[in-house]
Amino acid sequence: MELIPLGSTEQNAIMGTNTYAGPWDVFSRRAYPQPDEDKPHLRMGRMIEPFLIKAALSFLDPEWLVLLGMDPAFVKTWTWKPGKSEFVDITKDGITCPLRSTCDGKIVASPRHQRPLMLIEAKLVIYSDSDLWSYPLSAQQMHPDTLRESVIPQMYYDQAQSHLMRFPDVQVCLLPVLFNYTSKPEVYYVARNNERIAEMQKACWEFWVAHIVGEAPPVSDASKGMTQYLALQEATNEMYAPATDRAIDLMEAFYKTKDEQVAVDSKLDGITNELKKMVVDTGGWGLAFGDSRLNYKPNKNGQRRLSTKGLRRDCFIK
């Protein structure tokens, strides 16, 4: 029996909330270990997640972050960093159950900080399951009296609590979610639930003692196991149908181009702002082409206008 720490998705399998796996799957991975297969849909997920997180966080209004508990002093300096494997040991009666959790990212106060302010768990979700998610930040009135915790599937709720388990001072896990590959991502949030965390720790320790240390196979419900298997196949077919090598290359090119587009837009905004400052500082500017002029200056109402006196129509690129 391999004493591999229980991962976050295995923890919700033990809790009975994982749609695609149950306690038997957790046991069999240790009793009958198989080499991990790097399937195309897993590679696609790893490739998309950083772009998904970056795109989703770009939509976060600073006021949202403050309402979610961020110190206002960090609103202009915060950034995100990729997550890494974190471990928690649950020890009772001389027996230790090791738990492992790897969130996709963490929000920190600035690039030089390491301690997380919030955690991030990105998700690619079957579009037909989108009705199981409600109260994204974008759809809420951002006010302390009306802000509601998002409603998400219990499987992902437990996974978020597993991530929060490692950091007692962190109160929020953000979930950027993509319901199809080219849509705008939505951001959901889950608050820390210490009661649920305690339930998960207790269930995992009892499972570890009975089935990993004790090596007794858990009772398996064949009907439920088949339901989970079919659900996994449906998810794979619907969500990862295009997950071929060529599709992965195209998706990577798409998201990298989107990333470059954001950088170009930011550069253009900087140029525009500098030109606007020149107008304010100098009262306007103009370019002369012989007898023709191109002027950009404020008018008598203080509004900016573009004058193209003397320019021929064929001077403009259509």
Short mmCIF file of C-alpha atoms in Angstrom, two decimals:
data_model
loop_
_atom_site.label_atom_id
_atom_site.label_comp_id
_atom_site.label_asym_id
_atom_site.label_seq_id
_atom_site.Cartn_x
_atom_site.Cartn_y
_atom_site.Cartn_z
CA MET A 1 0.00 0.00 0.00
CA GLU A 2 1.50 3.33 -1.08
CA LEU A 3 1.15 6.03 1.61
CA ILE A 4 0.47 8.89 -0.82
CA PRO A 5 -1.02 12.04 0.81
CA LEU A 6 -4.71 12.57 0.09
CA GLY A 7 -5.10 15.27 -2.57
CA SER A 8 -7.85 17.89 -2.61
CA THR A 9 -9.96 16.06 -5.23
CA GLU A 10 -9.52 12.82 -3.27
CA GLN A 11 -10.69 14.57 -0.14
CA ASN A 12 -14.01 15.47 -1.76
CA ALA A 13 -14.23 11.91 -3.12
CA ILE A 14 -13.99 10.67 0.47
CA MET A 15 -16.67 13.21 1.45
CA GLY A 16 -18.94 11.79 -1.25
CA THR A 17 -19.23 15.07 -3.15
CA ASN A 18 -16.97 14.26 -6.11
CA THR A 19 -19.08 13.70 -9.22
CA TYR A 20 -16.44 11.59 -10.91
CA ALA A 21 -14.86 9.48 -8.15
CA GLY A 22 -15.55 7.88 -4.77
CA PRO A 23 -13.70 6.28 -1.82
CA TRP A 24 -12.88 3.15 -3.83
CA ASP A 25 -10.95 5.22 -6.40
CA VAL A 26 -8.87 6.78 -3.61
CA PHE A 27 -8.13 3.34 -2.16
CA SER A 28 -7.32 1.65 -5.48
CA ARG A 29 -4.82 4.35 -6.44
CA ARG A 30 -2.72 3.28 -3.43
CA ALA A 31 -3.46 -0.43 -3.42
CA TYR A 32 -3.02 -0.91 -7.18
CA PRO A 33 -0.79 1.99 -8.31
CA GLN A 34 -0.62 2.76 -12.03
CA PRO A 35 1.72 5.16 -13.84
CA ASP A 36 0.10 8.55 -14.37
CA GLU A 37 -0.93 9.11 -17.97
CA ASP A 38 -0.51 12.63 -19.36
CA LYS A 39 -3.74 12.76 -21.34
CA PRO A 40 -4.44 15.56 -23.84
CA HIS A 41 -7.24 17.07 -21.76
CA LEU A 42 -4.92 17.30 -18.74
CA ARG A 43 -2.31 19.11 -20.81
CA MET A 44 -5.00 21.44 -22.16
CA GLY A 45 -6.11 22.25 -18.63
CA ARG A 46 -2.55 23.03 -17.51
CA MET A 47 -2.06 25.23 -20.56
CA ILE A 48 -5.28 27.22 -20.22
CA GLU A 49 -5.26 27.81 -16.46
CA PRO A 50 -2.62 30.60 -16.32
CA PHE A 51 -4.34 32.52 -19.13
CA LEU A 52 -7.75 31.95 -17.53
CA ILE A 53 -6.55 33.27 -14.18
CA LYS A 54 -4.87 36.28 -15.75
CA ALA A 55 -7.95 37.15 -17.83
CA ALA A 56 -10.36 36.67 -14.92
CA LEU A 57 -8.34 38.74 -12.46
CA SER A 58 -8.07 41.58 -14.98
CA PHE A 59 -11.83 42.07 -14.58
CA LEU A 60 -11.67 42.39 -10.80
CA ASP A 61 -12.65 45.84 -9.62
CA PRO A 62 -10.52 47.11 -6.69
CA GLU A 63 -13.71 47.71 -4.69
CA TRP A 64 -14.55 44.01 -4.99
CA LEU A 65 -11.22 43.04 -3.49
CA VAL A 66 -11.69 45.43 -0.56
CA LEU A 67 -15.19 44.04 0.08
CA LEU A 68 -13.70 40.53 0.03
CA GLY A 69 -11.30 41.53 2.80
CA MET A 70 -8.21 42.89 1.08
CA ASP A 71 -6.38 45.69 2.88
CA PRO A 72 -6.96 48.89 0.80
CA ALA A 73 -3.21 49.52 1.01
CA PHE A 74 -2.64 46.54 -1.33
CA VAL A 75 -5.28 47.37 -3.95
CA LYS A 76 -2.74 49.00 -6.28
CA THR A 77 0.18 46.63 -5.60
CA TRP A 78 -1.34 43.14 -5.48
CA THR A 79 -0.46 40.46 -7.98
CA TRP A 80 -0.88 36.71 -8.31
CA LYS A 81 1.58 33.84 -8.25
CA PRO A 82 1.18 30.18 -9.27
CA GLY A 83 0.24 27.81 -6.47
CA LYS A 84 2.35 24.93 -5.22
CA SER A 85 1.71 21.76 -3.25
CA GLU A 86 0.94 22.44 0.41
CA PHE A 87 0.71 19.78 3.10
CA VAL A 88 -1.31 19.41 6.30
CA ASP A 89 -0.88 16.53 8.76
CA ILE A 90 -3.89 15.37 10.79
CA THR A 91 -2.60 13.43 13.80
CA LYS A 92 -4.75 11.55 16.30
CA ASP A 93 -4.07 8.55 18.54
CA GLY A 94 -0.51 8.41 17.23
CA ILE A 95 -1.61 8.02 13.60
CA THR A 96 -0.92 10.77 11.07
CA CYS A 97 -3.01 11.27 7.95
CA PRO A 98 -1.16 13.45 5.38
CA LEU A 99 -3.24 15.79 3.25
CA ARG A 100 -2.02 17.59 0.14
CA SER A 101 -3.56 20.55 -1.67
CA THR A 102 -2.34 22.42 -4.75
CA CYS A 103 -4.32 25.53 -5.60
CA ASP A 104 -3.82 27.07 -9.04
CA GLY A 105 -2.66 30.41 -7.68
CA LYS A 106 -2.55 32.83 -4.81
CA ILE A 107 -3.05 36.59 -4.58
CA VAL A 108 -0.24 38.34 -2.73
CA ALA A 109 0.24 41.94 -1.61
CA SER A 110 3.06 42.63 -4.10
CA PRO A 111 5.58 40.72 -6.24
CA ARG A 112 8.02 40.50 -3.31
CA HIS A 113 5.46 39.00 -0.92
CA GLN A 114 4.83 35.27 -0.46
CA ARG A 115 2.05 35.08 2.15
CA PRO A 116 -1.29 34.70 0.33
CA LEU A 117 -4.16 37.15 0.82
CA MET A 118 -6.56 34.99 -1.21
CA LEU A 119 -6.33 31.66 -3.02
CA ILE A 120 -7.29 30.83 -6.61
CA GLU A 121 -8.76 27.65 -8.09
CA ALA A 122 -9.44 27.90 -11.84
CA LYS A 123 -12.04 25.69 -13.52
CA LEU A 124 -13.00 24.58 -17.02
CA VAL A 125 -16.64 23.57 -16.65
CA ILE A 126 -19.12 21.76 -18.87
CA TYR A 127 -21.39 24.42 -20.36
CA SER A 128 -24.49 22.36 -19.54
CA ASP A 129 -23.47 22.59 -15.85
CA SER A 130 -23.40 26.39 -15.87
CA ASP A 131 -26.80 26.56 -14.16
CA LEU A 132 -25.22 24.97 -11.07
CA TRP A 133 -23.16 28.15 -10.56
CA SER A 134 -24.71 31.40 -9.36
CA TYR A 135 -23.81 34.79 -7.86
CA PRO A 136 -20.58 35.54 -9.74
CA LEU A 137 -18.97 38.80 -8.65
CA SER A 138 -19.83 40.45 -11.99
CA ALA A 139 -23.57 39.92 -11.41
CA GLN A 140 -23.69 41.32 -7.88
CA GLN A 141 -24.21 44.75 -6.45
CA MET A 142 -20.90 45.27 -4.74
CA HIS A 143 -22.02 46.50 -1.34
CA PRO A 144 -21.24 45.05 2.11
CA ASP A 145 -24.95 44.60 2.83
CA THR A 146 -25.77 42.79 -0.41
CA LEU A 147 -22.59 40.84 -1.34
CA ARG A 148 -23.40 37.13 -1.37
CA GLU A 149 -21.10 34.15 -1.35
CA SER A 150 -21.26 32.33 -4.68
CA VAL A 151 -23.25 29.13 -5.00
CA ILE A 152 -21.12 26.45 -6.67
CA PRO A 153 -21.19 22.62 -6.91
CA GLN A 154 -20.32 20.96 -3.60
CA MET A 155 -17.38 19.14 -5.18
CA TYR A 156 -15.63 22.42 -5.95
CA TYR A 157 -16.73 23.96 -2.66
CA ASP A 158 -14.95 21.18 -0.76
CA GLN A 159 -11.88 21.55 -2.96
CA ALA A 160 -11.73 25.27 -2.11
CA GLN A 161 -11.99 24.44 1.60
CA SER A 162 -9.14 21.96 1.19
CA HIS A 163 -6.95 24.77 -0.17
CA LEU A 164 -7.97 27.13 2.65
CA MET A 165 -7.16 24.43 5.24
CA ARG A 166 -3.44 25.08 4.85
CA PHE A 167 -3.70 28.84 5.48
CA PRO A 168 -5.66 29.64 8.68
CA ASP A 169 -5.51 33.40 8.07
CA VAL A 170 -6.85 33.28 4.50
CA GLN A 171 -10.62 33.78 4.31
CA VAL A 172 -11.43 33.70 0.58
CA CYS A 173 -10.84 31.40 -2.39
CA LEU A 174 -11.60 32.88 -5.83
CA LEU A 175 -12.75 30.56 -8.61
CA PRO A 176 -12.24 31.87 -12.17
CA VAL A 177 -14.50 29.71 -14.35
CA LEU A 178 -14.63 29.24 -18.12
CA PHE A 179 -17.83 27.70 -19.50
CA ASN A 180 -16.52 27.54 -23.06
CA TYR A 181 -13.06 28.03 -24.47
CA THR A 182 -13.41 31.53 -25.93
CA SER A 183 -15.91 33.20 -23.58
CA LYS A 184 -15.24 35.83 -20.96
CA PRO A 185 -14.49 34.05 -17.66
CA GLU A 186 -16.62 34.60 -14.58
CA VAL A 187 -15.19 34.88 -11.07
CA TYR A 188 -16.93 33.19 -8.13
CA TYR A 189 -15.86 33.27 -4.52
CA VAL A 190 -16.04 30.92 -1.54
CA ALA A 191 -15.57 32.01 2.07
CA ARG A 192 -13.64 29.96 4.60
CA ASN A 193 -15.83 27.45 6.46
CA ASN A 194 -14.01 26.11 9.52
CA GLU A 195 -16.84 23.73 10.37
CA ARG A 196 -16.66 22.07 6.96
CA ILE A 197 -12.87 21.94 7.15
CA ALA A 198 -13.12 20.09 10.49
CA GLU A 199 -15.61 17.61 8.96
CA MET A 200 -13.24 16.95 6.05
CA GLN A 201 -10.26 16.43 8.35
CA LYS A 202 -12.21 13.96 10.49
CA ALA A 203 -13.52 11.99 7.49
CA CYS A 204 -10.08 11.84 5.85
CA TRP A 205 -8.36 10.67 9.03
CA GLU A 206 -10.96 7.93 9.57
CA PHE A 207 -10.60 6.84 5.93
CA TRP A 208 -6.81 6.77 6.25
CA VAL A 209 -6.90 4.65 9.39
CA ALA A 210 -9.49 2.16 8.11
CA HIS A 211 -8.50 1.80 4.46
CA ILE A 212 -4.90 2.91 3.99
CA VAL A 213 -3.28 1.89 7.28
CA GLY A 214 -5.80 -0.92 7.83
CA GLU A 215 -5.73 -1.89 4.12
CA ALA A 216 -9.43 -2.75 4.16
CA PRO A 217 -11.18 -1.94 0.86
CA PRO A 218 -14.05 0.51 1.31
CA VAL A 219 -17.55 -0.72 0.56
CA SER A 220 -18.21 0.02 -3.09
CA ASP A 221 -21.62 0.84 -4.57
CA ALA A 222 -21.44 -0.52 -8.11
CA SER A 223 -24.43 1.54 -9.24
CA LYS A 224 -22.93 4.76 -7.92
CA GLY A 225 -19.54 3.82 -9.35
CA MET A 226 -21.06 3.37 -12.81
CA THR A 227 -22.86 6.72 -12.47
CA GLN A 228 -19.56 8.40 -11.64
CA TYR A 229 -17.83 6.65 -14.55
CA LEU A 230 -20.51 7.77 -17.02
CA ALA A 231 -20.39 11.32 -15.65
CA LEU A 232 -16.62 11.39 -16.18
CA GLN A 233 -17.03 10.10 -19.74
CA GLU A 234 -19.68 12.73 -20.47
CA ALA A 235 -17.43 15.48 -19.11
CA THR A 236 -14.47 14.22 -21.13
CA ASN A 237 -16.50 13.98 -24.33
CA GLU A 238 -18.20 17.36 -23.98
CA MET A 239 -15.44 19.47 -22.49
CA TYR A 240 -12.34 17.90 -23.97
CA ALA A 241 -13.55 16.68 -27.35
CA PRO A 242 -11.12 19.02 -29.15
CA ALA A 243 -8.20 18.05 -26.90
CA THR A 244 -5.93 16.79 -29.69
CA ASP A 245 -2.34 17.95 -30.05
CA ARG A 246 -3.34 20.36 -32.84
CA ALA A 247 -6.24 21.72 -30.79
CA ILE A 248 -3.95 22.30 -27.83
CA ASP A 249 -1.52 24.19 -30.07
CA LEU A 250 -4.37 26.35 -31.39
CA MET A 251 -5.74 27.05 -27.93
CA GLU A 252 -2.30 28.02 -26.70
CA ALA A 253 -1.86 30.35 -29.67
CA PHE A 254 -5.31 31.85 -29.03
CA TYR A 255 -4.66 32.65 -25.37
CA LYS A 256 -1.13 33.91 -25.98
CA THR A 257 -2.48 36.23 -28.66
CA LYS A 258 -5.17 37.46 -26.27
CA ASP A 259 -2.43 38.11 -23.74
CA GLU A 260 -0.40 40.06 -26.32
CA GLN A 261 -3.53 42.02 -27.26
CA VAL A 262 -3.94 43.14 -23.65
CA ALA A 263 -0.30 44.28 -23.62
CA VAL A 264 -0.78 46.24 -26.87
CA ASP A 265 -3.97 47.87 -25.55
CA SER A 266 -2.09 48.89 -22.42
CA LYS A 267 0.71 50.38 -24.53
CA LEU A 268 -1.79 52.30 -26.68
CA ASP A 269 -3.47 53.65 -23.56
CA GLY A 270 -0.09 54.91 -22.35
CA ILE A 271 0.57 56.69 -25.66
CA THR A 272 -2.93 58.20 -25.66
CA ASN A 273 -2.55 59.45 -22.10
CA GLU A 274 0.79 61.06 -22.94
CA LEU A 275 -0.74 62.81 -25.96
CA LYS A 276 -3.64 64.04 -23.85
CA LYS A 277 -1.16 65.41 -21.32
CA MET A 278 0.65 67.25 -24.14
CA VAL A 279 -2.65 68.85 -25.16
CA VAL A 280 -3.23 70.03 -21.59
CA ASP A 281 0.34 71.24 -21.13
CA THR A 282 0.77 72.99 -24.48
CA GLY A 283 -2.77 73.93 -25.47
CA GLY A 284 -2.69 71.60 -28.47
CA TRP A 285 -0.42 70.21 -31.15
CA GLY A 286 -0.39 70.03 -34.93
CA LEU A 287 1.45 68.63 -37.91
CA ALA A 288 2.02 70.59 -41.12
CA PHE A 289 2.13 69.05 -44.62
CA GLY A 290 2.91 72.00 -46.91
CA ASP A 291 -0.28 74.05 -46.95
CA SER A 292 -2.22 71.36 -45.05
CA ARG A 293 -2.49 71.02 -41.29
CA LEU A 294 -3.56 68.33 -38.83
CA ASN A 295 -4.41 69.89 -35.47
CA TYR A 296 -5.54 68.40 -32.17
CA LYS A 297 -6.47 70.97 -29.54
CA PRO A 298 -9.18 71.97 -27.05
CA ASN A 299 -12.02 74.11 -28.38
CA LYS A 300 -13.66 76.98 -26.54
CA ASN A 301 -15.80 74.56 -24.51
CA GLY A 302 -12.72 72.76 -23.23
CA GLN A 303 -13.43 69.73 -25.40
CA ARG A 304 -10.78 68.27 -27.71
CA ARG A 305 -11.34 68.31 -31.44
CA LEU A 306 -9.41 67.20 -34.51
CA SER A 307 -8.96 69.69 -37.35
CA THR A 308 -7.92 68.41 -40.81
CA LYS A 309 -7.89 71.69 -42.72
CA GLY A 310 -6.46 71.39 -46.23
CA LEU A 311 -5.98 67.62 -46.21
CA ARG A 312 -7.17 65.81 -49.33
CA ARG A 313 -9.52 62.86 -48.93
CA ASP A 314 -6.99 60.50 -50.47
CA CYS A 315 -4.59 61.30 -47.62
CA PHE A 316 -6.58 59.06 -45.28
CA ILE A 317 -6.20 55.33 -45.11
CA LYS A 318 -9.57 53.64 -45.35
#
